[in-house]
């Protein structure tokens, strides 16, 4: 990784799903992924699962399944806007230093959704770049918990 790189790798792709148990069953039994982690994030309004495959090296991207906790959830809104169906809601890039990356993106005119980072999967620190500033893609940025400070 070059010192100029803002991002380390693709951390995960996030799918909005209607029902978490059904989506886990499909991804494990039909697609052959493995369930690595599951949690509820009240602040983000989601019930979520992380899935992995292969050797699960640190740089291997994961699949994240996101089900709405309630009707006010951003995931519920996304599904409603998508005609009641699930789909790709976000792509997430991993970083070594979230504060540095967010500062650089702000300087380059990209709006971040939160002034200060929120807590994401497994105690990670997260923020999101606004879809309007990223070509229509909701871009999550994550600093994994092991590096959190
Ligand atoms: C909205 N838009 C999207 C989008 N959501 N475009 C691409 N991908 C998405 N997921 C578009 C929408 O079509 C509009 O475009 C425009 O953005 C603004 O829409 P809006 O109705 O004003 O916005 P809302 O109220 O739907 O909110 C959108 C944002 C919201 C992105 C602000 O979803 C948000 O706060 N997301 C960040 C938090 C989140 O997604 N949490 C769940 C995952 P037009 O129609 O104007 O062209 S939690 C998670 O990932 C965790 C815990 C983790 O990984 O650790």
Tab-separated table of C-alpha atoms in Angstrom, residues 24-109:
chain	number	residue	atom	x	y	z
A	24	UNK	CA	-28.521	-16.134	5.477
A	25	UNK	CA	-30.047	-19.477	4.491
A	26	UNK	CA	-29.884	-18.562	0.795
A	27	UNK	CA	-26.302	-17.275	0.940
A	28	UNK	CA	-24.991	-20.246	2.947
A	29	UNK	CA	-27.004	-23.165	1.576
A	30	UNK	CA	-27.376	-22.090	-2.062
A	31	UNK	CA	-24.355	-19.818	-2.665
A	32	UNK	CA	-22.056	-21.615	-0.219
A	33	UNK	CA	-20.847	-18.617	1.806
A	34	UNK	CA	-20.142	-19.012	5.546
A	35	UNK	CA	-21.741	-17.014	8.333
A	36	UNK	CA	-18.925	-15.192	10.158
A	37	UNK	CA	-20.738	-12.759	12.395
A	38	UNK	CA	-24.193	-11.494	13.251
A	39	UNK	CA	-25.319	-8.486	15.285
A	40	UNK	CA	-27.979	-5.859	15.797
A	41	UNK	CA	-27.031	-2.189	15.412
A	42	UNK	CA	-29.821	-0.133	16.976
A	43	UNK	CA	-28.310	3.218	15.989
A	44	UNK	CA	-28.146	2.208	12.319
A	45	UNK	CA	-31.553	0.491	12.477
A	46	UNK	CA	-30.262	-2.812	11.151
A	47	UNK	CA	-29.963	-6.469	11.910
A	48	UNK	CA	-26.906	-7.613	10.018
A	49	UNK	CA	-24.766	-10.590	9.113
A	50	UNK	CA	-21.263	-10.814	7.653
A	51	UNK	CA	-20.447	-13.706	5.314
A	52	UNK	CA	-17.113	-14.961	4.084
A	53	UNK	CA	-15.682	-17.489	1.697
A	54	UNK	CA	-12.340	-19.058	0.810
A	55	UNK	CA	-9.380	-18.689	3.157
A	56	UNK	CA	-10.857	-15.524	4.608
A	57	UNK	CA	-7.602	-13.614	4.389
A	58	UNK	CA	-7.857	-10.092	5.832
A	59	UNK	CA	-8.005	-8.583	2.348
A	60	UNK	CA	-10.896	-10.819	1.206
A	61	UNK	CA	-14.058	-8.786	0.800
A	62	UNK	CA	-17.124	-9.996	2.667
A	63	UNK	CA	-20.833	-9.898	1.975
A	64	UNK	CA	-22.985	-7.982	4.432
A	65	UNK	CA	-26.693	-8.699	4.740
A	66	UNK	CA	-28.724	-5.796	6.132
A	67	UNK	CA	-32.327	-6.195	7.267
A	68	UNK	CA	-34.369	-3.272	8.632
A	69	UNK	CA	-35.037	-3.248	12.392
A	70	UNK	CA	-38.118	-1.084	11.956
A	71	UNK	CA	-39.942	1.031	9.377
A	72	UNK	CA	-37.781	4.108	10.083
A	73	UNK	CA	-34.610	2.234	9.163
A	74	UNK	CA	-32.600	3.525	6.201
A	75	UNK	CA	-32.791	-0.058	4.925
A	76	UNK	CA	-36.607	-0.025	5.078
A	77	UNK	CA	-36.614	3.248	3.109
A	78	UNK	CA	-34.186	1.826	0.567
A	79	UNK	CA	-36.305	-1.325	0.052
A	80	UNK	CA	-39.449	0.780	-0.302
A	81	UNK	CA	-37.752	2.967	-2.923
A	82	UNK	CA	-36.580	-0.182	-4.688
A	83	UNK	CA	-40.137	-1.374	-5.221
A	84	UNK	CA	-40.247	-3.599	-2.130
A	85	UNK	CA	-37.286	-5.703	-3.219
A	86	UNK	CA	-33.797	-6.181	-1.816
A	87	UNK	CA	-30.591	-5.327	-3.667
A	88	UNK	CA	-27.152	-3.737	-3.370
A	89	UNK	CA	-27.479	-0.871	-0.889
A	90	UNK	CA	-23.796	0.020	-0.383
A	91	UNK	CA	-20.155	-0.694	-1.086
A	92	UNK	CA	-17.681	-0.366	1.774
A	93	UNK	CA	-13.982	0.511	1.486
A	94	UNK	CA	-11.615	-0.269	4.352
A	95	UNK	CA	-9.151	2.308	5.664
A	96	UNK	CA	-6.305	2.303	8.172
A	97	UNK	CA	-7.173	5.783	9.476
A	98	UNK	CA	-10.789	6.888	9.143
A	99	UNK	CA	-10.139	10.439	10.348
A	100	UNK	CA	-7.391	10.982	7.787
A	101	UNK	CA	-9.488	9.573	4.937
A	102	UNK	CA	-12.582	11.583	5.871
A	103	UNK	CA	-10.522	14.777	6.124
A	104	UNK	CA	-8.993	14.130	2.685
A	105	UNK	CA	-12.382	13.403	1.117
A	106	UNK	CA	-13.936	16.547	2.632
A	107	UNK	CA	-11.037	18.559	1.268
A	108	UNK	CA	-11.766	17.069	-2.169
A	109	UNK	CA	-15.434	18.117	-1.982
